[in-house]
Amino acid sequence: MLGPNLFINYGEAVAVILFGIGFSNLLLQRNLIKKILGLNIMDTAIYLFLAEKGYIAGRIAPIVVDGVQEVEAYINPIPSGLVLTGIVVSVSVTAIMLSLTIRLYRRYHTLDLDEISLRLRKEELK
Amino acid sequence: MNFVQNFPFFSIVLSMFSGTISSVLPEKAAKILNTVLISLVGLMSGILLVYLMETGEPYVYWMGHFPAPWGNEIRAGVLEAGMALFFCIIMLLSIMGGRKKLFGEVEYSKHNLYYILVNLLLSSLLALVYTNDLFTAYVFVEINTISACGLIMIRQNGRTIEAAVRYMIMSLLGSGLFLISLCMIYDLTGHLLMSNIKESVAVLAAQGEYRVPLMVTIGLMCAGLAIKSALFPFHSWLPDAYGYSTVSSAAILSSLVSKGYIFLLIKIIYRVIGFDIVMQSRIIDILFIFGLMGMVFGSLSAIRESDIRRMIAFSSVAQIGYIYMGFGLGTEAGMTASVFHILSHAATKSLLFIAAIGLTDVSGGSRQFFDLTGAGYRNKMAGVAFTVGSLSMVGVPMFSGFVSKLLFAEAAIGHTYKMLPAVMVLALSTILNAIYFMKTVLRIYVPEHKADYEVITAKDEKEYAVTVACFILLNIALGMFSQPVQSWIHAGLAMFG
């Protein structure tokens, strides 16, 4: 049951695997830049999932040309709209994360989050 | 259509718009605009609440006048309007109580940035409360995260930046899970509006189709929002974020931001998936177990903590555990208890943060346990406030915490196999709460004269005194007159259905 479905929907399967990779990178990497890369992989995987789901083979983008007006000729535009909105959101959170990383790097000259926590604890002991 | 029905839309747009204007206003004007805005939104929510109480019917508001499956919608019922009113009250009081501290900890030129963030936070909270569209909810979840991150790091030191980074990482993990679950449910049902999704999910469940994907979706959604609201194993960012940010931020974060996500989860349970389907799934049992663990381990960490701000922060972990335990009971009574605890915890935790700052100020700025000796005599109002907050958290009658504990216990009793663990952990957690809160209350009332510490009276800080008095009154009101509040929650949850 799972086998043939997995093969037909290989695009979605790839998207979910990529999501997993991004998620674990964001969670487990110690380096902040690698964490941010993980974040972007995770978000992009979701857009891939939406794009895979939103496209119907043989149809075109919903822009009326040559007076063709049947519903069957076009794909649903909403998933693409969701992807666009999602990209805007992920760009802004990436920008915030990067700016925070710059702040931390200027203070502690390292990108390793655990190392930074260790130094903070030492700072407090003084 | 009645004019009052525009109010949810007005509140969201006004708060977002005044966030934008604040960036070009001078600091003082931004402050006044912020106060006026929060009061205005609170007033509008109050009028809306009265209106909805009279009509007794929730209504749907079309954004842009497109009908149901295409347009975006706002939906207002009694519970939403009341929550909006409550959030406004807590936010106003938290900002008033921490204003003096804000001057000490944040450069004056950055104050209007602070008010931008607060306004944005308010608009995103209101949107989370009112929206009827799942994707809009996701977008505002992210706005909420960004502005909360700004509130943490507005006080610039290494600690807060690190806390903001950790907060962002955990939040982004949560919103990633939420987003993918949202895409999956869109894929399964073909809708983004909550009411339409619910109809389709009911059909799917009745036909027994797509059972596994549906369960995975519900699981991911719950996990995402649980991470964002700092349920027990995901709370590592919380003590630093609440402990080192400026006090208004800590109060707002603990009492409003996490509650916004929990309120969204309640909406998802009732209005997106359907109460019965969620309750039949095993996911609710997992929330129950993590809730119980949070109640114990949050309190244990708080006992070990000698820094008063971090101690209060760890206590939040335990209280969030209570709320999820109420969800996990899987009954209407459990839900009511959880909603009541959202109110009671929000009113109490912000009071505790504001009181703690008053105590540390008269102890030479130190937050260590032994330095606070006798602080209750040096700042009498903060001492009284801290005592009231502690008594409420422990669950002494007359205060709001007692009612929520009572409701939890009542909801647990009669449950076949969840009753014993729930009641036992409730009792254990109450004892643990009592240990660390009463220990601190006793410590601040140990008579010890320290000449070099300043003494603060109500005359010196009028705004602070008024804030603290309002908080105490709110707490006692929730504790003494809980019956109308409970019937309001019942009516609101019934309107969700």
PDB file of C-alpha atoms in Angstrom, chain B residues 27-268:
ATOM      1  CA  GLU B  27       9.636  58.798  22.247  1.00  0.00           C
ATOM      2  CA  LYS B  28       7.093  60.553  24.413  1.00  0.00           C
ATOM      3  CA  ALA B  29       4.411  60.626  21.700  1.00  0.00           C
ATOM      4  CA  ALA B  30       5.013  56.939  20.977  1.00  0.00           C
ATOM      5  CA  LYS B  31       4.433  56.179  24.645  1.00  0.00           C
ATOM      6  CA  ILE B  32       1.177  58.132  24.744  1.00  0.00           C
ATOM      7  CA  LEU B  33       0.012  56.582  21.469  1.00  0.00           C
ATOM      8  CA  ASN B  34       0.735  53.130  22.865  1.00  0.00           C
ATOM      9  CA  THR B  35      -1.231  53.728  26.063  1.00  0.00           C
ATOM     10  CA  VAL B  36      -4.167  55.252  24.183  1.00  0.00           C
ATOM     11  CA  LEU B  37      -4.149  52.423  21.663  1.00  0.00           C
ATOM     12  CA  ILE B  38      -4.172  49.625  24.220  1.00  0.00           C
ATOM     13  CA  SER B  39      -6.961  51.328  26.187  1.00  0.00           C
ATOM     14  CA  LEU B  40      -8.950  51.919  23.016  1.00  0.00           C
ATOM     15  CA  VAL B  41      -8.603  48.323  21.855  1.00  0.00           C
ATOM     16  CA  GLY B  42      -9.544  47.145  25.333  1.00  0.00           C
ATOM     17  CA  LEU B  43     -12.606  49.411  25.297  1.00  0.00           C
ATOM     18  CA  MET B  44     -13.661  48.157  21.866  1.00  0.00           C
ATOM     19  CA  SER B  45     -13.243  44.543  22.940  1.00  0.00           C
ATOM     20  CA  GLY B  46     -15.320  45.277  26.033  1.00  0.00           C
ATOM     21  CA  ILE B  47     -18.144  46.792  23.958  1.00  0.00           C
ATOM     22  CA  LEU B  48     -17.960  43.842  21.572  1.00  0.00           C
ATOM     23  CA  LEU B  49     -18.137  41.436  24.508  1.00  0.00           C
ATOM     24  CA  VAL B  50     -21.273  43.123  25.840  1.00  0.00           C
ATOM     25  CA  TYR B  51     -22.811  43.117  22.362  1.00  0.00           C
ATOM     26  CA  LEU B  52     -22.066  39.418  21.849  1.00  0.00           C
ATOM     27  CA  MET B  53     -23.391  38.571  25.305  1.00  0.00           C
ATOM     28  CA  GLU B  54     -26.656  40.241  24.345  1.00  0.00           C
ATOM     29  CA  THR B  55     -27.039  38.625  20.935  1.00  0.00           C
ATOM     30  CA  GLY B  56     -25.642  35.283  22.091  1.00  0.00           C
ATOM     31  CA  GLU B  57     -24.524  34.464  18.541  1.00  0.00           C
ATOM     32  CA  PRO B  58     -20.979  34.457  17.132  1.00  0.00           C
ATOM     33  CA  TYR B  59     -20.564  36.149  13.782  1.00  0.00           C
ATOM     34  CA  VAL B  60     -18.249  35.894  10.815  1.00  0.00           C
ATOM     35  CA  TYR B  61     -16.776  39.000   9.230  1.00  0.00           C
ATOM     36  CA  TRP B  62     -15.729  38.840   5.588  1.00  0.00           C
ATOM     37  CA  MET B  63     -12.455  40.556   4.858  1.00  0.00           C
ATOM     38  CA  GLY B  64     -12.759  42.134   1.434  1.00  0.00           C
ATOM     39  CA  HIS B  65     -16.323  40.896   0.936  1.00  0.00           C
ATOM     40  CA  PHE B  66     -15.497  37.580  -0.671  1.00  0.00           C
ATOM     41  CA  PRO B  67     -17.800  34.765   0.459  1.00  0.00           C
ATOM     42  CA  ALA B  68     -16.740  31.688   2.380  1.00  0.00           C
ATOM     43  CA  PRO B  69     -14.397  29.331   0.547  1.00  0.00           C
ATOM     44  CA  TRP B  70     -12.464  32.114  -1.184  1.00  0.00           C
ATOM     45  CA  GLY B  71     -12.208  35.078   1.134  1.00  0.00           C
ATOM     46  CA  ASN B  72     -10.388  35.603   4.397  1.00  0.00           C
ATOM     47  CA  GLU B  73     -12.523  35.765   7.506  1.00  0.00           C
ATOM     48  CA  ILE B  74     -12.549  37.067  11.046  1.00  0.00           C
ATOM     49  CA  ARG B  75     -14.774  35.349  13.544  1.00  0.00           C
ATOM     50  CA  ALA B  76     -15.810  36.750  16.893  1.00  0.00           C
ATOM     51  CA  GLY B  77     -17.543  34.957  19.730  1.00  0.00           C
ATOM     52  CA  VAL B  78     -17.789  35.662  23.432  1.00  0.00           C
ATOM     53  CA  LEU B  79     -14.541  33.904  24.292  1.00  0.00           C
ATOM     54  CA  GLU B  80     -12.543  35.752  21.638  1.00  0.00           C
ATOM     55  CA  ALA B  81     -13.828  39.184  22.652  1.00  0.00           C
ATOM     56  CA  GLY B  82     -13.233  38.473  26.330  1.00  0.00           C
ATOM     57  CA  MET B  83      -9.714  37.199  25.673  1.00  0.00           C
ATOM     58  CA  ALA B  84      -8.907  40.315  23.669  1.00  0.00           C
ATOM     59  CA  LEU B  85     -10.141  42.490  26.534  1.00  0.00           C
ATOM     60  CA  PHE B  86      -8.132  40.495  29.070  1.00  0.00           C
ATOM     61  CA  PHE B  87      -4.949  40.602  26.954  1.00  0.00           C
ATOM     62  CA  CYS B  88      -5.285  44.390  26.680  1.00  0.00           C
ATOM     63  CA  ILE B  89      -5.667  44.810  30.444  1.00  0.00           C
ATOM     64  CA  ILE B  90      -2.631  42.648  31.219  1.00  0.00           C
ATOM     65  CA  MET B  91      -0.522  44.332  28.550  1.00  0.00           C
ATOM     66  CA  LEU B  92      -1.369  47.822  29.745  1.00  0.00           C
ATOM     67  CA  LEU B  93      -0.618  46.952  33.372  1.00  0.00           C
ATOM     68  CA  SER B  94       2.638  45.153  32.497  1.00  0.00           C
ATOM     69  CA  ILE B  95       3.919  48.134  30.552  1.00  0.00           C
ATOM     70  CA  MET B  96       2.904  50.571  33.285  1.00  0.00           C
ATOM     71  CA  GLY B  97       4.591  48.505  35.970  1.00  0.00           C
ATOM     72  CA  GLY B  98       7.874  48.221  34.120  1.00  0.00           C
ATOM     73  CA  ARG B  99       8.104  51.724  32.713  1.00  0.00           C
ATOM     74  CA  LYS B 100      10.566  53.073  35.237  1.00  0.00           C
ATOM     75  CA  LYS B 101      12.792  50.063  34.714  1.00  0.00           C
ATOM     76  CA  LEU B 102      12.594  50.579  30.965  1.00  0.00           C
ATOM     77  CA  PHE B 103      14.238  53.973  31.404  1.00  0.00           C
ATOM     78  CA  GLY B 104      17.086  52.413  33.335  1.00  0.00           C
ATOM     79  CA  GLU B 105      17.707  49.484  31.042  1.00  0.00           C
ATOM     80  CA  VAL B 106      16.982  50.692  27.520  1.00  0.00           C
ATOM     81  CA  GLU B 107      18.489  53.775  25.875  1.00  0.00           C
ATOM     82  CA  TYR B 108      15.955  56.565  25.642  1.00  0.00           C
ATOM     83  CA  SER B 109      16.376  56.862  21.870  1.00  0.00           C
ATOM     84  CA  LYS B 110      15.222  53.280  21.486  1.00  0.00           C
ATOM     85  CA  HIS B 111      11.992  53.675  23.406  1.00  0.00           C
ATOM     86  CA  ASN B 112       9.859  54.217  20.342  1.00  0.00           C
ATOM     87  CA  LEU B 113      11.258  50.956  18.933  1.00  0.00           C
ATOM     88  CA  TYR B 114       9.988  49.299  22.070  1.00  0.00           C
ATOM     89  CA  TYR B 115       6.512  50.670  21.525  1.00  0.00           C
ATOM     90  CA  ILE B 116       6.559  49.571  17.881  1.00  0.00           C
ATOM     91  CA  LEU B 117       7.249  46.032  19.030  1.00  0.00           C
ATOM     92  CA  VAL B 118       4.534  46.169  21.686  1.00  0.00           C
ATOM     93  CA  ASN B 119       1.976  47.439  19.170  1.00  0.00           C
ATOM     94  CA  LEU B 120       2.920  44.760  16.662  1.00  0.00           C
ATOM     95  CA  LEU B 121       2.712  42.123  19.372  1.00  0.00           C
ATOM     96  CA  LEU B 122      -0.740  43.330  20.319  1.00  0.00           C
ATOM     97  CA  SER B 123      -1.949  43.253  16.728  1.00  0.00           C
ATOM     98  CA  SER B 124      -0.613  39.749  16.177  1.00  0.00           C
ATOM     99  CA  LEU B 125      -2.185  38.520  19.424  1.00  0.00           C
ATOM    100  CA  LEU B 126      -5.533  40.011  18.412  1.00  0.00           C
ATOM    101  CA  ALA B 127      -5.253  38.441  14.974  1.00  0.00           C
ATOM    102  CA  LEU B 128      -4.482  35.046  16.526  1.00  0.00           C
ATOM    103  CA  VAL B 129      -7.522  35.439  18.726  1.00  0.00           C
ATOM    104  CA  TYR B 130      -9.930  36.542  16.012  1.00  0.00           C
ATOM    105  CA  THR B 131      -8.812  34.940  12.752  1.00  0.00           C
ATOM    106  CA  ASN B 132     -10.822  32.209  11.081  1.00  0.00           C
ATOM    107  CA  ASP B 133      -8.146  31.359   8.558  1.00  0.00           C
ATOM    108  CA  LEU B 134      -5.350  28.952   9.334  1.00  0.00           C
ATOM    109  CA  PHE B 135      -2.740  30.482   7.065  1.00  0.00           C
ATOM    110  CA  THR B 136      -3.400  33.962   8.407  1.00  0.00           C
ATOM    111  CA  ALA B 137      -2.878  32.443  11.829  1.00  0.00           C
ATOM    112  CA  TYR B 138       0.533  31.139  10.694  1.00  0.00           C
ATOM    113  CA  VAL B 139       1.599  34.537   9.376  1.00  0.00           C
ATOM    114  CA  PHE B 140       0.610  36.233  12.620  1.00  0.00           C
ATOM    115  CA  VAL B 141       2.342  33.513  14.640  1.00  0.00           C
ATOM    116  CA  GLU B 142       5.540  34.576  12.890  1.00  0.00           C
ATOM    117  CA  ILE B 143       4.885  38.271  13.491  1.00  0.00           C
ATOM    118  CA  ASN B 144       4.313  37.402  17.125  1.00  0.00           C
ATOM    119  CA  THR B 145       7.622  35.524  17.264  1.00  0.00           C
ATOM    120  CA  ILE B 146       9.566  38.343  15.657  1.00  0.00           C
ATOM    121  CA  SER B 147       8.163  41.021  17.929  1.00  0.00           C
ATOM    122  CA  ALA B 148       8.651  38.825  21.006  1.00  0.00           C
ATOM    123  CA  CYS B 149      12.270  38.324  19.974  1.00  0.00           C
ATOM    124  CA  GLY B 150      12.639  42.090  19.710  1.00  0.00           C
ATOM    125  CA  LEU B 151      11.135  42.552  23.164  1.00  0.00           C
ATOM    126  CA  ILE B 152      13.734  40.167  24.618  1.00  0.00           C
ATOM    127  CA  MET B 153      16.755  41.821  23.029  1.00  0.00           C
ATOM    128  CA  ILE B 154      15.740  45.466  23.413  1.00  0.00           C
ATOM    129  CA  ARG B 155      17.852  45.415  26.556  1.00  0.00           C
ATOM    130  CA  GLN B 156      21.282  44.973  25.098  1.00  0.00           C
ATOM    131  CA  ASN B 157      23.653  42.595  26.813  1.00  0.00           C
ATOM    132  CA  GLY B 158      25.181  39.239  25.979  1.00  0.00           C
ATOM    133  CA  ARG B 159      22.622  37.354  27.990  1.00  0.00           C
ATOM    134  CA  THR B 160      19.583  38.765  26.259  1.00  0.00           C
ATOM    135  CA  ILE B 161      21.014  38.341  22.768  1.00  0.00           C
ATOM    136  CA  GLU B 162      21.819  34.722  23.506  1.00  0.00           C
ATOM    137  CA  ALA B 163      18.334  34.268  24.978  1.00  0.00           C
ATOM    138  CA  ALA B 164      16.796  35.844  21.883  1.00  0.00           C
ATOM    139  CA  VAL B 165      18.766  33.487  19.634  1.00  0.00           C
ATOM    140  CA  ARG B 166      17.685  30.451  21.629  1.00  0.00           C
ATOM    141  CA  TYR B 167      14.102  31.708  21.654  1.00  0.00           C
ATOM    142  CA  MET B 168      14.151  32.232  17.893  1.00  0.00           C
ATOM    143  CA  ILE B 169      15.567  28.754  17.251  1.00  0.00           C
ATOM    144  CA  MET B 170      12.926  26.990  19.326  1.00  0.00           C
ATOM    145  CA  SER B 171      10.147  29.164  17.903  1.00  0.00           C
ATOM    146  CA  LEU B 172      11.241  28.549  14.345  1.00  0.00           C
ATOM    147  CA  LEU B 173      11.271  24.798  14.947  1.00  0.00           C
ATOM    148  CA  GLY B 174       7.732  25.146  16.239  1.00  0.00           C
ATOM    149  CA  SER B 175       6.523  27.271  13.366  1.00  0.00           C
ATOM    150  CA  GLY B 176       8.165  24.949  10.842  1.00  0.00           C
ATOM    151  CA  LEU B 177       6.171  22.044  12.241  1.00  0.00           C
ATOM    152  CA  PHE B 178       3.038  24.181  12.301  1.00  0.00           C
ATOM    153  CA  LEU B 179       3.531  25.262   8.688  1.00  0.00           C
ATOM    154  CA  ILE B 180       4.052  21.757   7.336  1.00  0.00           C
ATOM    155  CA  SER B 181       1.032  20.470   9.241  1.00  0.00           C
ATOM    156  CA  LEU B 182      -0.962  23.349   7.784  1.00  0.00           C
ATOM    157  CA  CYS B 183       0.122  22.415   4.260  1.00  0.00           C
ATOM    158  CA  MET B 184      -0.805  18.801   4.938  1.00  0.00           C
ATOM    159  CA  ILE B 185      -4.259  19.715   6.163  1.00  0.00           C
ATOM    160  CA  TYR B 186      -4.735  21.967   3.163  1.00  0.00           C
ATOM    161  CA  ASP B 187      -3.711  19.031   1.030  1.00  0.00           C
ATOM    162  CA  LEU B 188      -6.157  16.703   2.792  1.00  0.00           C
ATOM    163  CA  THR B 189      -9.171  19.003   2.842  1.00  0.00           C
ATOM    164  CA  GLY B 190      -8.597  21.638   0.169  1.00  0.00           C
ATOM    165  CA  HIS B 191      -9.516  24.489   2.510  1.00  0.00           C
ATOM    166  CA  LEU B 192      -7.793  27.048   4.675  1.00  0.00           C
ATOM    167  CA  LEU B 193     -10.784  28.492   6.498  1.00  0.00           C
ATOM    168  CA  MET B 194     -11.309  26.850   9.852  1.00  0.00           C
ATOM    169  CA  SER B 195     -15.036  26.117   9.471  1.00  0.00           C
ATOM    170  CA  ASN B 196     -14.589  24.558   5.994  1.00  0.00           C
ATOM    171  CA  ILE B 197     -11.682  22.409   7.168  1.00  0.00           C
ATOM    172  CA  LYS B 198     -13.781  21.153  10.038  1.00  0.00           C
ATOM    173  CA  GLU B 199     -16.578  20.025   7.708  1.00  0.00           C
ATOM    174  CA  SER B 200     -14.143  18.191   5.447  1.00  0.00           C
ATOM    175  CA  VAL B 201     -12.315  16.597   8.369  1.00  0.00           C
ATOM    176  CA  ALA B 202     -15.634  15.363   9.753  1.00  0.00           C
ATOM    177  CA  VAL B 203     -16.413  13.747   6.374  1.00  0.00           C
ATOM    178  CA  LEU B 204     -12.949  12.169   6.210  1.00  0.00           C
ATOM    179  CA  ALA B 205     -13.254  10.817   9.736  1.00  0.00           C
ATOM    180  CA  ALA B 206     -16.739   9.437   9.097  1.00  0.00           C
ATOM    181  CA  GLN B 207     -15.550   7.618   5.970  1.00  0.00           C
ATOM    182  CA  GLY B 208     -12.431   6.395   7.723  1.00  0.00           C
ATOM    183  CA  GLU B 209     -10.175   7.708   4.945  1.00  0.00           C
ATOM    184  CA  TYR B 210      -6.678   9.113   5.393  1.00  0.00           C
ATOM    185  CA  ARG B 211      -6.562   8.179   9.059  1.00  0.00           C
ATOM    186  CA  VAL B 212      -2.770   8.126   9.336  1.00  0.00           C
ATOM    187  CA  PRO B 213      -2.134  11.446   7.545  1.00  0.00           C
ATOM    188  CA  LEU B 214      -4.843  13.091   9.624  1.00  0.00           C
ATOM    189  CA  MET B 215      -3.293  11.865  12.875  1.00  0.00           C
ATOM    190  CA  VAL B 216       0.179  12.939  11.738  1.00  0.00           C
ATOM    191  CA  THR B 217      -1.203  16.382  10.915  1.00  0.00           C
ATOM    192  CA  ILE B 218      -2.886  16.799  14.286  1.00  0.00           C
ATOM    193  CA  GLY B 219       0.274  15.582  15.990  1.00  0.00           C
ATOM    194  CA  LEU B 220       2.527  18.001  14.140  1.00  0.00           C
ATOM    195  CA  MET B 221       0.165  20.893  14.801  1.00  0.00           C
ATOM    196  CA  CYS B 222       0.028  20.159  18.533  1.00  0.00           C
ATOM    197  CA  ALA B 223       3.793  19.633  18.676  1.00  0.00           C
ATOM    198  CA  GLY B 224       4.485  22.887  16.870  1.00  0.00           C
ATOM    199  CA  LEU B 225       2.309  24.976  19.142  1.00  0.00           C
ATOM    200  CA  ALA B 226       3.523  23.093  22.238  1.00  0.00           C
ATOM    201  CA  ILE B 227       7.128  23.944  21.365  1.00  0.00           C
ATOM    202  CA  LYS B 228       6.216  27.572  20.842  1.00  0.00           C
ATOM    203  CA  SER B 229       4.356  27.834  24.127  1.00  0.00           C
ATOM    204  CA  ALA B 230       7.232  26.169  26.069  1.00  0.00           C
ATOM    205  CA  LEU B 231       5.676  22.884  27.138  1.00  0.00           C
ATOM    206  CA  PHE B 232       8.026  20.939  29.393  1.00  0.00           C
ATOM    207  CA  PRO B 233      10.798  19.328  27.314  1.00  0.00           C
ATOM    208  CA  PHE B 234      10.981  22.397  25.054  1.00  0.00           C
ATOM    209  CA  HIS B 235      11.445  25.025  27.739  1.00  0.00           C
ATOM    210  CA  SER B 236      15.231  25.432  27.612  1.00  0.00           C
ATOM    211  CA  TRP B 237      15.023  28.965  26.161  1.00  0.00           C
ATOM    212  CA  LEU B 238      12.521  30.180  28.715  1.00  0.00           C
ATOM    213  CA  PRO B 239      14.475  30.997  31.904  1.00  0.00           C
ATOM    214  CA  ASP B 240      17.032  33.151  30.105  1.00  0.00           C
ATOM    215  CA  ALA B 241      14.417  34.929  28.002  1.00  0.00           C
ATOM    216  CA  TYR B 242      12.201  35.732  30.985  1.00  0.00           C
ATOM    217  CA  GLY B 243      15.021  36.185  33.444  1.00  0.00           C
ATOM    218  CA  TYR B 244      17.210  38.777  31.744  1.00  0.00           C
ATOM    219  CA  SER B 245      14.930  40.822  29.506  1.00  0.00           C
ATOM    220  CA  THR B 246      13.486  44.071  30.810  1.00  0.00           C
ATOM    221  CA  VAL B 247      10.642  43.444  33.229  1.00  0.00           C
ATOM    222  CA  SER B 248       7.724  44.548  31.024  1.00  0.00           C
ATOM    223  CA  SER B 249       8.952  42.206  28.322  1.00  0.00           C
ATOM    224  CA  ALA B 250       9.215  39.329  30.773  1.00  0.00           C
ATOM    225  CA  ALA B 251       5.692  39.959  32.034  1.00  0.00           C
ATOM    226  CA  ILE B 252       4.266  40.261  28.524  1.00  0.00           C
ATOM    227  CA  LEU B 253       6.130  37.200  27.248  1.00  0.00           C
ATOM    228  CA  SER B 254       5.113  34.941  30.077  1.00  0.00           C
ATOM    229  CA  SER B 255       1.514  36.035  30.363  1.00  0.00           C
ATOM    230  CA  LEU B 256       0.539  36.878  26.788  1.00  0.00           C
ATOM    231  CA  VAL B 257       2.807  35.462  24.100  1.00  0.00           C
ATOM    232  CA  SER B 258       2.678  31.843  25.202  1.00  0.00           C
ATOM    233  CA  LYS B 259      -1.044  32.219  25.941  1.00  0.00           C
ATOM    234  CA  GLY B 260      -1.678  33.439  22.397  1.00  0.00           C
ATOM    235  CA  TYR B 261      -0.306  30.163  21.023  1.00  0.00           C
ATOM    236  CA  ILE B 262      -2.279  28.138  23.538  1.00  0.00           C
ATOM    237  CA  PHE B 263      -5.440  29.985  22.570  1.00  0.00           C
ATOM    238  CA  LEU B 264      -4.699  29.185  18.923  1.00  0.00           C
ATOM    239  CA  LEU B 265      -4.330  25.529  19.892  1.00  0.00           C
ATOM    240  CA  ILE B 266      -7.731  25.636  21.615  1.00  0.00           C
ATOM    241  CA  LYS B 267      -9.213  27.117  18.459  1.00  0.00           C
ATOM    242  CA  ILE B 268      -7.596  24.393  16.387  1.00  0.00           C
TER     243      ILE B 268
END
